[in-house]
Amino acid sequence: MEVFFQQLINGLTLGSIYGLIAIGYTMVFGIIGMVNFAHGDVFMVSSFIALIALMVITTWLGVGSIILALLIVLIIAMVFTSLISWTIERIAYRPLRGSFRLAPLISAIGMSIVLMNFVQVAQGPRNKAVDPILNTVIILFDNGTYAVTLSYKQIMIAITTAVLLMVFWWVVAKTPLGRAQRACEQDRKMAALLGVDVDRTISVTFVMGAALAAVAGTLYLVYYGVVNFADGFTPGVKAFTAAVLGGIGSLPGAVLGGLLIGLIETFWSAYFSVEYKDVAAFSILAVVLIFLPQGILGRPDVEKV
Amino acid sequence: MTIAPSQPVAAAVASPARDFAGAIKDGLFAGLIALGVFGPLIGFKTVVDMQNRLILETRWGLLASIVLTVAAGRFLISAYQRRRADTPTAKPAFVWPAAVSKGLPPAALLVLFVYPMMIYGVTGGSGALKWIDNFGVQILIYIMLAWGLNVVVGLAGLLDLGYVAFYAVGAYAYALLATQVIPATFPQLGVWAFWICLPIAGMLAAFWGVLLGFPVLRLRGDYLAIVTLAFGEIIRMVLVNWKDFSNGYEGISTIPRPSFFGIPFNASDTGFAAVFGLEFSPVYRTIFLYYVILCLALLTAWVSTRLRRLPVGRAWEALREDEIACRSLGINTVNTKLTAFAIGAMFGGFAGSFFAARQGFISPESFTFLESATILAIVVLGGMGSLIGTAIAAVAMIGGTELLRELDWMKLIFGNDFDPAQYRMLIFGLAMVAIMIWKPRGFVSTRMPTAFLKSRRKISSDLVKEGHG
């Protein structure tokens, strides 16, 4: 039972990171119907930016309060990652809008290779580790042999995720910007006729997705304390799995899917085998798509006859 | 999405001075963006120091030069475009002369057949090895894989991102059969191992193609792409983790090399060189491998062009265009999709078994998602469904990145720390993006119809709905 609770906590922590990345996939897919393959690598880049920002702030500027430092790091990572994603959209995806379907997909795969190798060339191929942060744990309960613990960083990850999801949900549901996004999602041509600046809305969508990926990247760095140039691919695919599982195009679905993937992965590692945890996650993707193609919270696809 | 006609008019009215100011503004803006994009990752470098601690180094000079290059480049492009906007001229579409387009395939074929001899004649024994192996064999493997994937993506319109799984199946089938099964059961067949295992590897890969095809029959487009990607990753992770079967990351070594129909390529008295009265040299094996993969690739091309004309090939193309219409016309979409997967996978399996035989060593590292993406990129860059376009794309992308390994002279300019090979994949990725923007439909963007009424005319590929699944 104790193991179960511990894995529940760990799974939810990991799942909220996946959920944050998944939102970027789900929003972009919802609006332009494209799998943004480079999104996983944008997440990895944001982790590196967070690493560099953390080092500049703590060792160079000497900011003592770790909470304050992390807050600044988060904002820096969000700003720079959004800028990178905006540039990518401008260079690699916008010229291909309205072109045939595979062109943006290949362009995105190319961009993913570029980001990965850019980081490898610029920062080197080795793992980069930071000193552990916020490692203090709270013992929730202890039966003598096994203690269920909750670390400060897990609390921080949960709070940050919850707050940012509220903010983004509010933006999408209540602001004119969110209304424009939803209009573009339903019918891009019609939205353009009614005066919505479609190109701008799509750019904003990319920026929002990247900002959330940057939050995930920062949290990932804090949680694991190590980052590598090749770290974007697997979390990226898992986050996409989460987006599909939750129903692609649906924001709550992406978060739900992320949590589920995180839980499945940690429980599988705890009870079966660590080696096959990714196999389990990907098999679930295939099974869900085959039996429930629209995902858990997605709308079924209307087939035109 | 912007409304084009207003721009030339505005530019024509504006004075040259304002154009210039506008270009400067563009350049400054681009520089600012570049500063933001490259600032953190170029400006700072994370280095592990002697005490194994992470420290930061700054590279302001490099950052400044990159930002200035981007700003200057954007300024020049912008100034050029503003000048050009005054005199809009319609560029006539480039058309290959009929003689070239007719004569290209046979000429290319001839070059392919004489290539090893030519190289051998030009560079002599030892130099030829590298050129035939790195450029000839390497590129031909990708051409074969791309032609195999072309059946699935180009003809049947099924977007497959896990093609490398079948390549892996073929490679491991040959490796395991030739190192474990054949020595244990029929040791005297050892020299024939490659020729026995090649068809088996192809059949096993085709079987796996069907196995993947069955559950994903209902999926299309991007969903299919993601499931096939997941399938490829599952196969790779099983190969990594199931150590009893595949030996994990260590891989399988001492895989027997192919023989010249029973005559091994070694220095012994029964070896190839001795039998044919030649001086022993490793180059004969490489030339032989070159012709083997050339024949396998041509087999792929021949089979796929033949199949295109048969009912099953026409059903593939019909399926790509409109699945619902296919069903209404009574085409069995299940069988059609499964045959496409199986035949594509079979060629992947052949290529994989050749790869294992050529390397003599395989490990899961060779079967990553990047390989699938590269093969798919070659198919799309070439213009889907076009065999010659695909071959051109493979030469450009694989040959181009191989050439970057040869750029050692650049060390003379940029200093000894500069290693051009590490920019290989970076340039590869940039080329993928650039070619897509320049030619979204690939190099060869028209194709000839298989079935036609009265006259056979070229079809622009804008009318082809590849990738809808």
PDB file of C-alpha atoms in Angstrom, chain A residues 29 33-35 37 45 48-49 51-52 55-56 59-60 80 83-84 86-87 91-93 95-97 99-124 126-131 188 198-199 233-234 237 240-241 244 248 275-276 278-279 282-283 285-286 289-294 301 303-305, chain B residues 1-2 29 32-33 35-42 44-48 52-60 153 159 161 215-216 218-227 229-231 233-234 236-238 241-243 324 327 369-370 373-374 376-377 380-381 384 422-423 425-426 428-433 436-437 440-442 461 464-468:
ATOM      1  CA  PHE A  29      -2.776  19.988 -33.831  1.00  0.00           C
ATOM      2  CA  GLY A  33      -3.779  19.793 -37.929  1.00  0.00           C
ATOM      3  CA  MET A  34      -0.055  19.214 -37.771  1.00  0.00           C
ATOM      4  CA  VAL A  35       2.082  17.134 -35.444  1.00  0.00           C
ATOM      5  CA  PHE A  37       7.598  17.112 -34.207  1.00  0.00           C
ATOM      6  CA  VAL A  45      16.107  23.419 -25.413  1.00  0.00           C
ATOM      7  CA  PHE A  48      19.077  23.925 -21.286  1.00  0.00           C
ATOM      8  CA  ILE A  49      18.036  27.574 -21.135  1.00  0.00           C
ATOM      9  CA  LEU A  51      20.058  25.324 -16.681  1.00  0.00           C
ATOM     10  CA  ILE A  52      22.076  28.269 -17.973  1.00  0.00           C
ATOM     11  CA  MET A  55      23.691  29.031 -13.119  1.00  0.00           C
ATOM     12  CA  VAL A  56      23.867  32.698 -14.082  1.00  0.00           C
ATOM     13  CA  THR A  59      26.539  31.605  -9.127  1.00  0.00           C
ATOM     14  CA  TRP A  60      27.097  34.879 -10.990  1.00  0.00           C
ATOM     15  CA  PHE A  80      13.434  32.663 -24.642  1.00  0.00           C
ATOM     16  CA  LEU A  83      10.906  33.390 -28.963  1.00  0.00           C
ATOM     17  CA  ILE A  84      12.610  30.309 -30.389  1.00  0.00           C
ATOM     18  CA  TRP A  86       7.943  31.789 -32.726  1.00  0.00           C
ATOM     19  CA  THR A  87      11.006  31.932 -34.976  1.00  0.00           C
ATOM     20  CA  ILE A  91      10.832  30.100 -40.751  1.00  0.00           C
ATOM     21  CA  ALA A  92       9.851  26.482 -41.100  1.00  0.00           C
ATOM     22  CA  TYR A  93       6.065  26.185 -40.892  1.00  0.00           C
ATOM     23  CA  PRO A  95       5.760  29.194 -45.688  1.00  0.00           C
ATOM     24  CA  LEU A  96       4.267  25.706 -45.902  1.00  0.00           C
ATOM     25  CA  ARG A  97       0.784  26.591 -44.761  1.00  0.00           C
ATOM     26  CA  SER A  99       0.826  23.070 -48.855  1.00  0.00           C
ATOM     27  CA  PHE A 100       0.268  19.344 -48.902  1.00  0.00           C
ATOM     28  CA  ARG A 101       0.215  17.528 -45.606  1.00  0.00           C
ATOM     29  CA  LEU A 102       3.582  15.838 -45.556  1.00  0.00           C
ATOM     30  CA  ALA A 103       5.603  18.989 -46.232  1.00  0.00           C
ATOM     31  CA  PRO A 104       5.170  20.558 -42.766  1.00  0.00           C
ATOM     32  CA  LEU A 105       5.715  17.145 -41.169  1.00  0.00           C
ATOM     33  CA  ILE A 106       9.090  16.737 -42.906  1.00  0.00           C
ATOM     34  CA  SER A 107       9.953  20.332 -42.129  1.00  0.00           C
ATOM     35  CA  ALA A 108       9.153  19.703 -38.455  1.00  0.00           C
ATOM     36  CA  ILE A 109      11.300  16.557 -38.391  1.00  0.00           C
ATOM     37  CA  GLY A 110      14.094  18.590 -39.976  1.00  0.00           C
ATOM     38  CA  MET A 111      13.655  21.276 -37.330  1.00  0.00           C
ATOM     39  CA  SER A 112      13.788  18.621 -34.607  1.00  0.00           C
ATOM     40  CA  ILE A 113      17.116  17.359 -36.001  1.00  0.00           C
ATOM     41  CA  VAL A 114      18.371  20.944 -36.194  1.00  0.00           C
ATOM     42  CA  LEU A 115      17.477  21.755 -32.578  1.00  0.00           C
ATOM     43  CA  MET A 116      18.998  18.554 -31.252  1.00  0.00           C
ATOM     44  CA  ASN A 117      22.252  18.962 -33.134  1.00  0.00           C
ATOM     45  CA  PHE A 118      22.422  22.673 -32.474  1.00  0.00           C
ATOM     46  CA  VAL A 119      22.385  21.984 -28.749  1.00  0.00           C
ATOM     47  CA  GLN A 120      24.897  19.175 -29.191  1.00  0.00           C
ATOM     48  CA  VAL A 121      27.277  21.442 -31.097  1.00  0.00           C
ATOM     49  CA  ALA A 122      26.730  24.457 -28.834  1.00  0.00           C
ATOM     50  CA  GLN A 123      26.744  22.721 -25.450  1.00  0.00           C
ATOM     51  CA  GLY A 124      28.475  19.406 -26.008  1.00  0.00           C
ATOM     52  CA  ARG A 126      27.659  15.120 -22.244  1.00  0.00           C
ATOM     53  CA  ASN A 127      24.996  15.014 -19.555  1.00  0.00           C
ATOM     54  CA  LYS A 128      24.755  18.306 -17.672  1.00  0.00           C
ATOM     55  CA  ALA A 129      23.946  17.944 -13.987  1.00  0.00           C
ATOM     56  CA  VAL A 130      23.066  20.654 -11.466  1.00  0.00           C
ATOM     57  CA  ASP A 131      23.263  20.417  -7.689  1.00  0.00           C
ATOM     58  CA  ARG A 188      -9.855  28.788 -40.459  1.00  0.00           C
ATOM     59  CA  VAL A 198      -5.247  33.741 -38.554  1.00  0.00           C
ATOM     60  CA  ASP A 199      -1.462  33.953 -38.942  1.00  0.00           C
ATOM     61  CA  PHE A 233      12.624  12.834 -28.201  1.00  0.00           C
ATOM     62  CA  THR A 234      11.221  10.343 -25.696  1.00  0.00           C
ATOM     63  CA  VAL A 237       6.682  11.216 -28.035  1.00  0.00           C
ATOM     64  CA  PHE A 240       2.146  13.347 -27.878  1.00  0.00           C
ATOM     65  CA  THR A 241       0.864   9.978 -26.703  1.00  0.00           C
ATOM     66  CA  VAL A 244      -3.789  11.564 -28.303  1.00  0.00           C
ATOM     67  CA  ILE A 248      -6.292  15.585 -29.416  1.00  0.00           C
ATOM     68  CA  GLU A 275      13.243  -1.607 -18.921  1.00  0.00           C
ATOM     69  CA  TYR A 276       9.891  -1.983 -20.619  1.00  0.00           C
ATOM     70  CA  ASP A 278       8.414   2.965 -22.612  1.00  0.00           C
ATOM     71  CA  VAL A 279       7.188  -0.118 -24.432  1.00  0.00           C
ATOM     72  CA  PHE A 282       3.697   3.203 -26.547  1.00  0.00           C
ATOM     73  CA  SER A 283       1.620   0.027 -26.587  1.00  0.00           C
ATOM     74  CA  LEU A 285      -1.009   4.551 -27.421  1.00  0.00           C
ATOM     75  CA  ALA A 286      -1.580   1.948 -30.118  1.00  0.00           C
ATOM     76  CA  LEU A 289      -5.963   4.670 -31.029  1.00  0.00           C
ATOM     77  CA  ILE A 290      -7.317   1.389 -32.289  1.00  0.00           C
ATOM     78  CA  PHE A 291     -10.274   1.124 -29.930  1.00  0.00           C
ATOM     79  CA  LEU A 292     -10.918   4.780 -29.125  1.00  0.00           C
ATOM     80  CA  PRO A 293      -9.502   6.851 -31.978  1.00  0.00           C
ATOM     81  CA  GLN A 294     -10.915  10.126 -30.679  1.00  0.00           C
ATOM     82  CA  ASP A 301     -14.103  12.646 -36.202  1.00  0.00           C
ATOM     83  CA  GLU A 303     -16.311  11.420 -41.794  1.00  0.00           C
ATOM     84  CA  LYS A 304     -17.392  13.270 -44.908  1.00  0.00           C
ATOM     85  CA  VAL A 305     -19.165  11.109 -47.442  1.00  0.00           C
TER      86      VAL A 305
ATOM     87  CA  MET B   1      -2.308  34.162 -46.281  1.00  0.00           C
ATOM     88  CA  THR B   2      -1.517  37.839 -46.912  1.00  0.00           C
ATOM     89  CA  PHE B  29      14.798  43.314 -36.132  1.00  0.00           C
ATOM     90  CA  LEU B  32      17.425  41.302 -32.291  1.00  0.00           C
ATOM     91  CA  ILE B  33      15.523  38.050 -32.807  1.00  0.00           C
ATOM     92  CA  LEU B  35      20.192  37.655 -30.223  1.00  0.00           C
ATOM     93  CA  GLY B  36      17.222  36.222 -28.362  1.00  0.00           C
ATOM     94  CA  VAL B  37      17.288  32.864 -30.127  1.00  0.00           C
ATOM     95  CA  PHE B  38      21.023  32.249 -29.908  1.00  0.00           C
ATOM     96  CA  GLY B  39      21.775  34.276 -26.770  1.00  0.00           C
ATOM     97  CA  PRO B  40      21.444  31.654 -24.043  1.00  0.00           C
ATOM     98  CA  LEU B  41      22.830  28.656 -25.906  1.00  0.00           C
ATOM     99  CA  ILE B  42      25.641  30.330 -27.863  1.00  0.00           C
ATOM    100  CA  PHE B  44      27.062  30.685 -22.562  1.00  0.00           C
ATOM    101  CA  LYS B  45      28.668  27.277 -22.676  1.00  0.00           C
ATOM    102  CA  THR B  46      28.237  24.808 -19.832  1.00  0.00           C
ATOM    103  CA  VAL B  47      31.525  23.074 -19.153  1.00  0.00           C
ATOM    104  CA  VAL B  48      32.400  20.356 -16.676  1.00  0.00           C
ATOM    105  CA  ASN B  52      33.559  17.556 -12.089  1.00  0.00           C
ATOM    106  CA  ARG B  53      31.447  20.612 -11.400  1.00  0.00           C
ATOM    107  CA  LEU B  54      29.450  22.442 -14.006  1.00  0.00           C
ATOM    108  CA  ILE B  55      30.702  25.952 -14.765  1.00  0.00           C
ATOM    109  CA  LEU B  56      29.758  28.575 -17.322  1.00  0.00           C
ATOM    110  CA  GLU B  57      31.997  30.019 -20.004  1.00  0.00           C
ATOM    111  CA  THR B  58      30.999  32.964 -22.146  1.00  0.00           C
ATOM    112  CA  ARG B  59      31.384  33.250 -25.892  1.00  0.00           C
ATOM    113  CA  TRP B  60      30.366  36.830 -26.604  1.00  0.00           C
ATOM    114  CA  VAL B 153       3.901   6.068 -48.562  1.00  0.00           C
ATOM    115  CA  LEU B 159       2.301   7.399 -43.682  1.00  0.00           C
ATOM    116  CA  LEU B 161       7.285   6.522 -39.530  1.00  0.00           C
ATOM    117  CA  PRO B 215      -4.219  -3.460 -35.853  1.00  0.00           C
ATOM    118  CA  VAL B 216      -3.687  -0.109 -37.572  1.00  0.00           C
ATOM    119  CA  ARG B 218      -8.498   1.830 -39.207  1.00  0.00           C
ATOM    120  CA  LEU B 219      -6.023   4.637 -38.721  1.00  0.00           C
ATOM    121  CA  ARG B 220      -4.994   7.267 -41.203  1.00  0.00           C
ATOM    122  CA  GLY B 221      -2.647  10.174 -41.699  1.00  0.00           C
ATOM    123  CA  ASP B 222      -0.958  11.537 -38.614  1.00  0.00           C
ATOM    124  CA  TYR B 223      -2.447   8.953 -36.288  1.00  0.00           C
ATOM    125  CA  LEU B 224      -1.022   6.175 -38.420  1.00  0.00           C
ATOM    126  CA  ALA B 225       2.307   8.015 -38.443  1.00  0.00           C
ATOM    127  CA  ILE B 226       2.383   8.125 -34.655  1.00  0.00           C
ATOM    128  CA  VAL B 227       1.411   4.480 -34.170  1.00  0.00           C
ATOM    129  CA  LEU B 229       6.569   5.531 -34.887  1.00  0.00           C
ATOM    130  CA  ALA B 230       5.606   3.885 -31.606  1.00  0.00           C
ATOM    131  CA  PHE B 231       5.928   0.462 -33.248  1.00  0.00           C
ATOM    132  CA  GLU B 233      10.418   2.433 -30.970  1.00  0.00           C
ATOM    133  CA  ILE B 234       8.904  -0.674 -29.365  1.00  0.00           C
ATOM    134  CA  ARG B 236      14.090  -0.965 -30.855  1.00  0.00           C
ATOM    135  CA  MET B 237      13.489  -1.030 -27.104  1.00  0.00           C
ATOM    136  CA  VAL B 238      12.833  -4.756 -27.173  1.00  0.00           C
ATOM    137  CA  ASN B 241      16.337  -4.825 -23.386  1.00  0.00           C
ATOM    138  CA  TRP B 242      15.851  -8.453 -24.398  1.00  0.00           C
ATOM    139  CA  LYS B 243      19.503  -9.302 -23.894  1.00  0.00           C
ATOM    140  CA  ILE B 324     -14.373   5.836 -49.209  1.00  0.00           C
ATOM    141  CA  ARG B 327     -14.878   0.906 -50.539  1.00  0.00           C
ATOM    142  CA  PHE B 369      13.777   6.973 -35.268  1.00  0.00           C
ATOM    143  CA  LEU B 370      16.236   9.212 -37.076  1.00  0.00           C
ATOM    144  CA  ALA B 373      12.789  10.010 -40.579  1.00  0.00           C
ATOM    145  CA  THR B 374      15.718  10.112 -43.002  1.00  0.00           C
ATOM    146  CA  LEU B 376      10.785   9.199 -45.213  1.00  0.00           C
ATOM    147  CA  ALA B 377      12.458  12.537 -45.886  1.00  0.00           C
ATOM    148  CA  VAL B 380       9.167  13.122 -49.782  1.00  0.00           C
ATOM    149  CA  LEU B 381      12.114  15.215 -50.963  1.00  0.00           C
ATOM    150  CA  MET B 384       6.508  10.897 -53.775  1.00  0.00           C
ATOM    151  CA  GLN B 422      29.926  17.422 -36.138  1.00  0.00           C
ATOM    152  CA  TYR B 423      27.879  19.847 -38.229  1.00  0.00           C
ATOM    153  CA  MET B 425      23.365  16.392 -38.922  1.00  0.00           C
ATOM    154  CA  LEU B 426      22.776  20.079 -38.287  1.00  0.00           C
ATOM    155  CA  PHE B 428      21.144  17.688 -42.838  1.00  0.00           C
ATOM    156  CA  GLY B 429      18.220  19.026 -40.782  1.00  0.00           C
ATOM    157  CA  LEU B 430      18.524  22.509 -42.240  1.00  0.00           C
ATOM    158  CA  ALA B 431      18.565  21.038 -45.749  1.00  0.00           C
ATOM    159  CA  MET B 432      15.358  19.128 -44.991  1.00  0.00           C
ATOM    160  CA  VAL B 433      13.613  22.339 -43.956  1.00  0.00           C
ATOM    161  CA  MET B 436      10.582  21.579 -48.163  1.00  0.00           C
ATOM    162  CA  ILE B 437      10.163  25.362 -48.306  1.00  0.00           C
ATOM    163  CA  PRO B 440       7.212  21.259 -50.970  1.00  0.00           C
ATOM    164  CA  ARG B 441       6.320  18.625 -53.533  1.00  0.00           C
ATOM    165  CA  GLY B 442       9.860  17.306 -53.855  1.00  0.00           C
ATOM    166  CA  SER B 461       1.433  16.187 -57.969  1.00  0.00           C
ATOM    167  CA  VAL B 464      -2.309  13.921 -55.597  1.00  0.00           C
ATOM    168  CA  LYS B 465      -3.492  13.462 -52.061  1.00  0.00           C
ATOM    169  CA  GLU B 466      -0.582  11.552 -50.594  1.00  0.00           C
ATOM    170  CA  GLY B 467      -0.522  11.111 -46.885  1.00  0.00           C
ATOM    171  CA  HIS B 468      -4.231  11.058 -46.240  1.00  0.00           C
TER     172      HIS B 468
END
